[in-house]
Tab-separated table of C-alpha atoms in Angstrom:
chain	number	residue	atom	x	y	z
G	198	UNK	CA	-109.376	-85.782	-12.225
G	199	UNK	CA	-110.064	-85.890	-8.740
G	200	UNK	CA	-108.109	-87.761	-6.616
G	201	UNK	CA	-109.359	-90.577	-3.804
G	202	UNK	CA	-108.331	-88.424	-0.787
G	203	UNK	CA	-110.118	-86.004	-1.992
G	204	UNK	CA	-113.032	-88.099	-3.091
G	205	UNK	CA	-112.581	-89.073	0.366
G	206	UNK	CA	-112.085	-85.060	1.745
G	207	UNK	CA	-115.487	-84.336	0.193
G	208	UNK	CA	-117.645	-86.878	1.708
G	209	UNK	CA	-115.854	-85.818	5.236
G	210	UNK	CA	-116.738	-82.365	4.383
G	211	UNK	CA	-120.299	-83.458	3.916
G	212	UNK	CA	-120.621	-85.699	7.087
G	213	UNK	CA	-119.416	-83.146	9.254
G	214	UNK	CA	-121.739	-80.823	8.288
G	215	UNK	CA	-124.272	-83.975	9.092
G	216	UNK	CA	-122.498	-83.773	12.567
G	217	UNK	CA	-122.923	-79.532	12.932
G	218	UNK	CA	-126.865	-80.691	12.859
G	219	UNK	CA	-126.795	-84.374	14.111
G	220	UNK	CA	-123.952	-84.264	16.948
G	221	UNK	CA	-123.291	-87.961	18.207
G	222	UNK	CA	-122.130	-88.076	21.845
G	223	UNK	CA	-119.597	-90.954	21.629
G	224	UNK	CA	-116.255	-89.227	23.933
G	225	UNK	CA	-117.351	-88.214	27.135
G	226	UNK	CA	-114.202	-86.906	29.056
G	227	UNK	CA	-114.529	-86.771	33.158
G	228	UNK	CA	-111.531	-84.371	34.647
G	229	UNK	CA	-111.433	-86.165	37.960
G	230	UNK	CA	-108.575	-83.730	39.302
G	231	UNK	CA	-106.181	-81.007	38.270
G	232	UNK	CA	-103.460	-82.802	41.027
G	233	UNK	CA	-100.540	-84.482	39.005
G	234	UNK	CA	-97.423	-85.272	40.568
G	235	UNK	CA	-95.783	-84.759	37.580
G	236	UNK	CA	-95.389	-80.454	36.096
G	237	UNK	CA	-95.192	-81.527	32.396
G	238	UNK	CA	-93.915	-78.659	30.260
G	239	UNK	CA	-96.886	-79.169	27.775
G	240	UNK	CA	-99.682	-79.400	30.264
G	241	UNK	CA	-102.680	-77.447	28.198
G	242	UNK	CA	-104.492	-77.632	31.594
G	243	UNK	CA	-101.735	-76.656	34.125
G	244	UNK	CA	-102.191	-79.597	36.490
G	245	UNK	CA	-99.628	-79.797	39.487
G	246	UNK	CA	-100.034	-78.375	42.753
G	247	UNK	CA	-103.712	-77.369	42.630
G	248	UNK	CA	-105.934	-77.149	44.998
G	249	UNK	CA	-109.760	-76.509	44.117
G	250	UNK	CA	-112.824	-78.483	44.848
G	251	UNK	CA	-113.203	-81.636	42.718
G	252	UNK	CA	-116.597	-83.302	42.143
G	253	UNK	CA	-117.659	-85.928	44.865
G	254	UNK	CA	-118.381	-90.241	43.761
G	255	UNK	CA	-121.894	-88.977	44.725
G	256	UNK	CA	-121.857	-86.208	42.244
G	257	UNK	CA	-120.511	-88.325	39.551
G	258	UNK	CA	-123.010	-90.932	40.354
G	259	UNK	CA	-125.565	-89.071	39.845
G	260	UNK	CA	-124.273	-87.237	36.715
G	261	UNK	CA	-123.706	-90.746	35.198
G	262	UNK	CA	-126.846	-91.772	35.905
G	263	UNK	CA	-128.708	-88.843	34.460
G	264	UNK	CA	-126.609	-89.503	31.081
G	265	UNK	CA	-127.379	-92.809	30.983
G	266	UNK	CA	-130.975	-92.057	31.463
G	267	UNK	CA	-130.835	-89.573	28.385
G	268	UNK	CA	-127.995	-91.135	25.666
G	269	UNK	CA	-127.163	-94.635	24.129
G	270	UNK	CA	-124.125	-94.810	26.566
G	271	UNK	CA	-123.444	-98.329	24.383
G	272	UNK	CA	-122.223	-95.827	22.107
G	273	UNK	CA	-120.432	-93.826	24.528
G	274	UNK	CA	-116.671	-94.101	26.102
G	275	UNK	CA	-116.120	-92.603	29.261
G	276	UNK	CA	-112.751	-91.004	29.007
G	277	UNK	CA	-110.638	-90.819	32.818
G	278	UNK	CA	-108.663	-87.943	33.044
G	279	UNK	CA	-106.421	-85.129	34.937
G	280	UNK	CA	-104.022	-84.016	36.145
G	281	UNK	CA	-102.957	-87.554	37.232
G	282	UNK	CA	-106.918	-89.700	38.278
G	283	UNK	CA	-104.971	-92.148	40.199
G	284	UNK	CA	-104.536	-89.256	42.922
G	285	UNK	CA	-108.066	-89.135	43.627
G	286	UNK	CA	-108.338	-91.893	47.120
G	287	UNK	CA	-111.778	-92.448	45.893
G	288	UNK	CA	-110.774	-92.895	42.143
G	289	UNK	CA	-112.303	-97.200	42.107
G	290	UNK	CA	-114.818	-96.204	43.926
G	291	UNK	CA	-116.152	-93.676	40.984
G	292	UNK	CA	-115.197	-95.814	38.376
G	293	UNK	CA	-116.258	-98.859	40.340
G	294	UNK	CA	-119.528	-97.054	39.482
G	295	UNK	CA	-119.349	-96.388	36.513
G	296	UNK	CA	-118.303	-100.092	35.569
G	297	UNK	CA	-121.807	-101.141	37.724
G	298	UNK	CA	-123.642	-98.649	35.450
G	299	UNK	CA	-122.556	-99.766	32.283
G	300	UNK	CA	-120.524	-97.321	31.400
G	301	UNK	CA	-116.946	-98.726	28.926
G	302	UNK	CA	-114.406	-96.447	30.167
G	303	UNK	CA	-110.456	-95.766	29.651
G	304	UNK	CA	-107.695	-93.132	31.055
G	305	UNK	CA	-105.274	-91.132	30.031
G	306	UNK	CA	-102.422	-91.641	33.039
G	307	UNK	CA	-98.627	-90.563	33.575
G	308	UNK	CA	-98.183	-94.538	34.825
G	309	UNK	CA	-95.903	-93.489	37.629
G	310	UNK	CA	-98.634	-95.224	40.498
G	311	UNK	CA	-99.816	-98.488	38.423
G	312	UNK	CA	-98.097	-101.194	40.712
G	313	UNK	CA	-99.380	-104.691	40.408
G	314	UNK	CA	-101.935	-104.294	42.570
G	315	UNK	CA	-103.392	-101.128	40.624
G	316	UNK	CA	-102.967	-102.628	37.208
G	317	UNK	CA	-105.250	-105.883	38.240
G	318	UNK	CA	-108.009	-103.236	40.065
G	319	UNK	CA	-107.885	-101.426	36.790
G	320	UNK	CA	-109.046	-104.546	35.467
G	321	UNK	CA	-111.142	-105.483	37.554
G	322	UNK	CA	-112.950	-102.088	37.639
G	323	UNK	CA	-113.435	-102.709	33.920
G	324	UNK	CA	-110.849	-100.295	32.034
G	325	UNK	CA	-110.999	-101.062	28.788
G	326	UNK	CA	-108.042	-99.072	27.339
G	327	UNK	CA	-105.232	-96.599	28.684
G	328	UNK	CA	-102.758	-94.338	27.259
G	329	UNK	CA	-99.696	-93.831	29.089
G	330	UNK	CA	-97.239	-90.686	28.323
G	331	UNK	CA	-93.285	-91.687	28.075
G	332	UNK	CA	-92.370	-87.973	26.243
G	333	UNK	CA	-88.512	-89.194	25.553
G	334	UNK	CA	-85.749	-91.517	27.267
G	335	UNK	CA	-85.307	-91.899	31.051
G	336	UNK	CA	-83.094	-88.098	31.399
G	337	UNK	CA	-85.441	-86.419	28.758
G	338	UNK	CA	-88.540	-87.450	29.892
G	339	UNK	CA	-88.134	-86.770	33.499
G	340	UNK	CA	-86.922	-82.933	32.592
G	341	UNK	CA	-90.039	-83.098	30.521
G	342	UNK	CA	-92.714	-83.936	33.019
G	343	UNK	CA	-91.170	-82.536	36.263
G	344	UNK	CA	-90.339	-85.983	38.174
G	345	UNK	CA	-86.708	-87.649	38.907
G	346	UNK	CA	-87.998	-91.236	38.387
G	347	UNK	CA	-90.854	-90.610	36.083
G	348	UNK	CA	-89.788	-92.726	33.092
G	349	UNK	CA	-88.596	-95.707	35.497
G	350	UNK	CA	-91.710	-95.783	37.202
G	351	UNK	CA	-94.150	-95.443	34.085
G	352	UNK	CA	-91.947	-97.967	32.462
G	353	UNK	CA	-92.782	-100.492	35.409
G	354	UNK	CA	-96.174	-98.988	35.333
G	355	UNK	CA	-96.561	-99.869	31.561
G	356	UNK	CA	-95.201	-103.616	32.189
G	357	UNK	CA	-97.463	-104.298	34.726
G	358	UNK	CA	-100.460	-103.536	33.198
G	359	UNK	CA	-98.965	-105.809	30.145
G	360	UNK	CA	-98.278	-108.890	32.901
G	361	UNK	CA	-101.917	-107.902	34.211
G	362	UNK	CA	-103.557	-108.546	30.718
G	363	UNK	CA	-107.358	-108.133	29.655
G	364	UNK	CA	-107.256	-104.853	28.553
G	365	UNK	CA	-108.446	-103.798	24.877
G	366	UNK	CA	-105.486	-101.854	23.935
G	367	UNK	CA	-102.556	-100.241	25.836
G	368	UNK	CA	-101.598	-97.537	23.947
G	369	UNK	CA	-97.547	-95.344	24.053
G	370	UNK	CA	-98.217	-91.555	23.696
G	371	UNK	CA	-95.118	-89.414	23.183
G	372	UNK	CA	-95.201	-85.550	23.098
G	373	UNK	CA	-92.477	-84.608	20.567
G	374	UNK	CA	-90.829	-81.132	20.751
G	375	UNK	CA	-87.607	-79.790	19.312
G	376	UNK	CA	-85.703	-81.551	22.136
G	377	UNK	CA	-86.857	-84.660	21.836
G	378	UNK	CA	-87.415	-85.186	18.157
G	379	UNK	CA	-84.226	-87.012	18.009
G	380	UNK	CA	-84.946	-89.958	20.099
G	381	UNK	CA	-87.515	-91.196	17.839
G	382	UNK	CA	-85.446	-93.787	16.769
G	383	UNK	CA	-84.442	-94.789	20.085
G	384	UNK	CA	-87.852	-94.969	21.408
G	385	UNK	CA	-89.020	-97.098	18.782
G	386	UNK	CA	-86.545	-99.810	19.246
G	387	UNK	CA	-88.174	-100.065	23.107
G	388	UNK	CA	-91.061	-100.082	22.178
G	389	UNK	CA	-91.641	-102.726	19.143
G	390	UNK	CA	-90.021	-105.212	22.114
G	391	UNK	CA	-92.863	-104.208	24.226
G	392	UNK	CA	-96.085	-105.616	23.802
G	393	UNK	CA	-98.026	-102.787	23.574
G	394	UNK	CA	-101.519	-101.805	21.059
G	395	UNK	CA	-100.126	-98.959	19.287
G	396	UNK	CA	-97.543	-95.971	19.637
G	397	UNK	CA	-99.502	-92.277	19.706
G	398	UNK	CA	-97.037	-89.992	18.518
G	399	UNK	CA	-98.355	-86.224	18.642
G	400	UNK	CA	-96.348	-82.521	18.568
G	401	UNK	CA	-96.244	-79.650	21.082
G	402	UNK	CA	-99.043	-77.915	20.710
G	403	UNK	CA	-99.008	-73.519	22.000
G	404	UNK	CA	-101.256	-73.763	24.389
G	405	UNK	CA	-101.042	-73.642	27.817
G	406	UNK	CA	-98.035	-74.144	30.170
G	407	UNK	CA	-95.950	-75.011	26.684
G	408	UNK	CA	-96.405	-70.932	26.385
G	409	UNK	CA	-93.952	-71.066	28.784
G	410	UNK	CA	-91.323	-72.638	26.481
G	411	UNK	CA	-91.193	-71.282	22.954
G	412	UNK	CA	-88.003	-73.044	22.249
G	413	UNK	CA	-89.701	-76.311	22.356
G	414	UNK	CA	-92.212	-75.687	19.707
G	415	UNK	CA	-91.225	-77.734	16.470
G	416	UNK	CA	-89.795	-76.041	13.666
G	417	UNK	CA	-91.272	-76.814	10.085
G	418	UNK	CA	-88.106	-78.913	9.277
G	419	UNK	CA	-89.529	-80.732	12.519
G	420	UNK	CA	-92.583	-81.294	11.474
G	421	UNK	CA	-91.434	-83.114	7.951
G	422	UNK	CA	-89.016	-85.134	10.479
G	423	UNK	CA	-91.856	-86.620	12.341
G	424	UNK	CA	-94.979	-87.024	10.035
G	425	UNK	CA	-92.287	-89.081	7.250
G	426	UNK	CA	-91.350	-91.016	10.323
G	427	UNK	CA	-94.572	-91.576	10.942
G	428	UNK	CA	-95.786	-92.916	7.778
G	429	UNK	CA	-92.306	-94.773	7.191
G	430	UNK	CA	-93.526	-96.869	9.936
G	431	UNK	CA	-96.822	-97.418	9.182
G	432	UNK	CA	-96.386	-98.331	5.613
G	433	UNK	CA	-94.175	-101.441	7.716
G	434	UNK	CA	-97.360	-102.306	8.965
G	435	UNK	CA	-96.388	-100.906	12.426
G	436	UNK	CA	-98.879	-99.448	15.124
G	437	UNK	CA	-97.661	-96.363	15.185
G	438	UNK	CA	-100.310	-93.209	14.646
G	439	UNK	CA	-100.539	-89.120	14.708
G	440	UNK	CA	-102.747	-87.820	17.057
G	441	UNK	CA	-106.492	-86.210	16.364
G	442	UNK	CA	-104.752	-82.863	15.871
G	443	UNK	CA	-104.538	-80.865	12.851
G	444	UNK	CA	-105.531	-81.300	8.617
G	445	UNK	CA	-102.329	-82.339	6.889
G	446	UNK	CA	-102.896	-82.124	3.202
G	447	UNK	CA	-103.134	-84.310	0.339
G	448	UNK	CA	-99.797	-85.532	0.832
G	449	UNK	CA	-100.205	-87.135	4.639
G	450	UNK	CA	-103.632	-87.277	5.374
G	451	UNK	CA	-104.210	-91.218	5.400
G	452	UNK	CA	-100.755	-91.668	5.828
G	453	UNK	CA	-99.959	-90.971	9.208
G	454	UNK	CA	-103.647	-91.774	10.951
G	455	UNK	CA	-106.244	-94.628	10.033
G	456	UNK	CA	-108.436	-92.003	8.577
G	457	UNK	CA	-108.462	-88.418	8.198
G	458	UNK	CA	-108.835	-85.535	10.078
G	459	UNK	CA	-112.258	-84.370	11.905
G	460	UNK	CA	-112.208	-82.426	15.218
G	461	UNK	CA	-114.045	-84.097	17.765
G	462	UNK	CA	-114.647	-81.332	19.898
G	463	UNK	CA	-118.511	-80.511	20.080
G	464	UNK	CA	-119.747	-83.304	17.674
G	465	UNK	CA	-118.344	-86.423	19.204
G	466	UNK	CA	-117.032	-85.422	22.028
G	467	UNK	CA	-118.068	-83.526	25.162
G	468	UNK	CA	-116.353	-83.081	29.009
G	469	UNK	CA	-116.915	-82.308	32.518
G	470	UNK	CA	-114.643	-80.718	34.479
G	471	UNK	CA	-113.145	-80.947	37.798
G	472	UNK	CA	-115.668	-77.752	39.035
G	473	UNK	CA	-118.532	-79.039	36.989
G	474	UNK	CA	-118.227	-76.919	33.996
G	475	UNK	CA	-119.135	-78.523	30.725
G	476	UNK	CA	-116.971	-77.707	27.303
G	477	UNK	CA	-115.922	-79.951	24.424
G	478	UNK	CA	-112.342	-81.341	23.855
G	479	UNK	CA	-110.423	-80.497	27.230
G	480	UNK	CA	-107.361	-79.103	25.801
G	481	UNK	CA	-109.652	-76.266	24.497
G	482	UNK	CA	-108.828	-73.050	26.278
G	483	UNK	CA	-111.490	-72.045	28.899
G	484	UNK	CA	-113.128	-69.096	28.612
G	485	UNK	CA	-116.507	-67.884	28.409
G	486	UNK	CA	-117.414	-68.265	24.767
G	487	UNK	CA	-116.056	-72.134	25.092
G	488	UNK	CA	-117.539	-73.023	28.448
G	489	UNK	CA	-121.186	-74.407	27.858
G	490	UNK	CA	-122.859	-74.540	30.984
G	491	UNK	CA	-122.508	-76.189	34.446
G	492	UNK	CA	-123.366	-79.508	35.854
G	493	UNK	CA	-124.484	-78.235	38.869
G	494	UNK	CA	-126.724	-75.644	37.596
G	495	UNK	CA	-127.545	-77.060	33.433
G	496	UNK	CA	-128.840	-80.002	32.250
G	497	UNK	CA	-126.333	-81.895	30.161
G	498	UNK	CA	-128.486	-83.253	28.108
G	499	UNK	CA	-129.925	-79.870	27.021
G	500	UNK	CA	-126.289	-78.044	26.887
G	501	UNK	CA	-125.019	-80.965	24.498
G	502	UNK	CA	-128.210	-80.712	22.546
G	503	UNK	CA	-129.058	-76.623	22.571
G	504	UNK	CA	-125.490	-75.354	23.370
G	505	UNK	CA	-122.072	-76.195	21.672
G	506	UNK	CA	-122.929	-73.714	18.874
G	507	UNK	CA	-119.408	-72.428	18.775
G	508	UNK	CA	-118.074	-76.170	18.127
G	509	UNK	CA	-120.780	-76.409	15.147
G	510	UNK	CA	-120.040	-74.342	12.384
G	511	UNK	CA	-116.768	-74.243	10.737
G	512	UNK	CA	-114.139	-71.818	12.856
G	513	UNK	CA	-112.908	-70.764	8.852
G	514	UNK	CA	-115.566	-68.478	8.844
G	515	UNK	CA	-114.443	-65.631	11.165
G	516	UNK	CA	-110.648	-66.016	10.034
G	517	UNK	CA	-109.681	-63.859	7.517
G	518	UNK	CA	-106.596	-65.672	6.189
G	519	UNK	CA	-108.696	-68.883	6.070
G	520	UNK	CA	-111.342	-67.268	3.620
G	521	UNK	CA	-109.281	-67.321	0.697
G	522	UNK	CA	-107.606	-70.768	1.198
G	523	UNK	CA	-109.576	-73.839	-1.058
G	524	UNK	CA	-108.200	-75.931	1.796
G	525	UNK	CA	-110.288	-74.337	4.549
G	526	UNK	CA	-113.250	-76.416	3.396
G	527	UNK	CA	-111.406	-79.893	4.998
G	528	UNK	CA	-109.793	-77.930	7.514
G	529	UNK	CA	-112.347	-75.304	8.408
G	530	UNK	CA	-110.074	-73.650	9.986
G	531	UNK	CA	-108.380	-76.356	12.118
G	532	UNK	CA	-108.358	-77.752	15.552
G	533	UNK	CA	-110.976	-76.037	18.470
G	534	UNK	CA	-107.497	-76.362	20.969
G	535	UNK	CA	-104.996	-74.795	18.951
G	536	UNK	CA	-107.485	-71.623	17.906
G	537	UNK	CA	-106.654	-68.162	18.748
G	538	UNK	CA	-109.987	-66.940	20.075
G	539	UNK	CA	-108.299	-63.349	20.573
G	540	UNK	CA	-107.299	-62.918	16.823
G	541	UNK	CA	-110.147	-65.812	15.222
G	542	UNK	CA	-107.145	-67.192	13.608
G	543	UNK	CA	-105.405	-71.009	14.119
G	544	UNK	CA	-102.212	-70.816	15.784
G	545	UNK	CA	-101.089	-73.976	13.889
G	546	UNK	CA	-101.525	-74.245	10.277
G	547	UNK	CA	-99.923	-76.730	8.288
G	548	UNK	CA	-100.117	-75.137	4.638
G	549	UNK	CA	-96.724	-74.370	3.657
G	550	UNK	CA	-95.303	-77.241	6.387
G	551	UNK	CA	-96.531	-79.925	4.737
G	552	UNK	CA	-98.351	-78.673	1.848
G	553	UNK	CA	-97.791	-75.728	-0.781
G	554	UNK	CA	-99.875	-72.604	-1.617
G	555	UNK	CA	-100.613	-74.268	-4.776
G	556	UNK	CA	-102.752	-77.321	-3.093
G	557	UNK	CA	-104.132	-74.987	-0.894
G	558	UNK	CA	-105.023	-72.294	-4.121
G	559	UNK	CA	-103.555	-69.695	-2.342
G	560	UNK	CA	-100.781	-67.106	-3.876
G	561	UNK	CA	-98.299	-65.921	-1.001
């Protein structure tokens, strides 16, 4: 007899092969700048020190405009992102814009510059949500992300924001790693006193700078540790959620997340970046086959609605070891950001983490 999940699985399956044909633009992600004053040890984009041309509040204005001009933006979130945004001098004055045009909008931010003054401006320039990192306590998540301070300072940042009030939601992410994955605990009991929407909780994932560290990467033992900690407190009726990344199996899909897994990247969700270049989910690794086109030289309306054909049939099929897996048809292969586009093969898969060869119907 078939289970609900995977009464559930199946009607996912179906709908995103809806989306493959019928893509819904509902994420749009704007990389404002690869600065960051932090040098987090997970950064999938590198941010730091760079210096490269970013897009101008004319350029973005205009961009914005043409989108507006060609989607239902009142089915659209403008997602703020970096490096850190609140480095950009000119950062209200594109959002500012934004807000003027219509545009909902929230950010992704390391917290360390929201004083007061910021958090109200935020307001006022009509954020509607914000996730801000805290990747361990004060010693670990300062060797984390680069910056004596950090945690203080995005603590402060977090509280003001709080004491500024009229957002939607202000949402806790935490990166775990191998280091970290003890202070779970400990981070909980801050945050249930804080009054914050919900607690993001989401693993190291191989790409980028992380490459850097293997040692950090989470072991399978790991991985148990955090998803049952996960779903211990959500079945307390606690705000705490996985990320977007990864199909779980039977087991802890529904469990850890309000619903279950569907990559974003391609179908819902589309971004600019910092030089103009259009792709899908920005943790994605750029390259040619994954970069869709330019602002500067494509329309974006015809790249989301010609292009993306990489994002729109199920990465499972070029794979190999995903072929013979029964699984592969929820999964299809995984997550666009954690693909190996070298080998066309994920480099995270959670069969025999979390779930058996037997779920999967696949003999080791």
């Amino acid at each position: 007899m078939i289970s609900v999940k995977e009464h559930h699985l199946e009607q996912i399956v179906e709908y995103r092969h809806k989306l493959y044909r019928e893509p819904r633009l509902k994420h749009l992600f704007l990389e404002l700048t690869l600065r960051c004053n932090e040098h987090c040890r997970h950064c999938g984009s590198y941010a730091g020190d760079v210096c490269m041309p970013e897009m101008t509040p004319e350029q973005y204005h205009d961009v914005l405009v043409k989108v507006k001009e060609d989607f239902d933006i009142s089915d659209m979130m403008l997602c703020i992102t970096g490096g850190e945004p609140l480095l950009r001098k000119d950062f209200f004055t594109i959002m500012e814009d934004a807000r003027d045009l219509g545009y909902r909008w929230g950010m992704t931010t390391n917290a360390t510059m929201i004083t007061k003054d910021v958090a109200h401006r935020l307001r006022t320039a009509g954020m509607r949500t914000i996730s801000v990192s805290i990747d361990g306590l004060e010693e670990t998540h300062d060797s984390f992300r680069g910056l004596k301070g950090g945690y203080r300072r995005a603590m402060e940042g977090i509280q003001n924001l709080i004491d500024e009030g009229g957002f939607q939601a202000i949402q806790v992410t935490t990166v775990v790693n191998h280091t970290n994955m003890h202070e779970l605990d400990a981070l909980w009991e801050i945050f249930r006193e804080m009054d914050i929407d919900s607690w993001r909780i989401i693993n190291l994932e191989p790409i980028g700078r992380a490459l850097q560290y293997p040692e950090l990467m989470l072991t399978k033992e790991d991985y148990r540790t955090m998803f049952d900690f996960i779903r211990s407190k959500r079945r307390e009726g606690w705000p705490v959620q996985y990320g977007c990344s990864h199909y779980l199996g039977l087991d802890y899909e529904r469990e850890v997340r309000d619903w279950y897994w569907l990559c974003n990247a391609g179908v819902y969700t589309a971004s600019i970046m910092t030089n103009g270049d259009i792709g899908a989910c920005l943790d994605i690794e750029r390259r040619p086959e994954t970069i869709q086109g330019n602002i500067f030289k494509d329309s974006f309306k015809d790249v989301w609605d010609n292009r993306f054909e990489i994002f729109r049939k199920p990465l499972s099929q070029s794979c190999e070891k995903c072929k013979g897996c029964s699984s592969a048809k929820y999964c299809l292969g995984d997550s666009f950001h954690s693909w190996n586009y070298d080998t066309n093969e994920p480099m995270i898969c959670m069969r025999g983490i979390l779930f058996d060869t037997e779920e999967s119907g696949v003999s080791e």
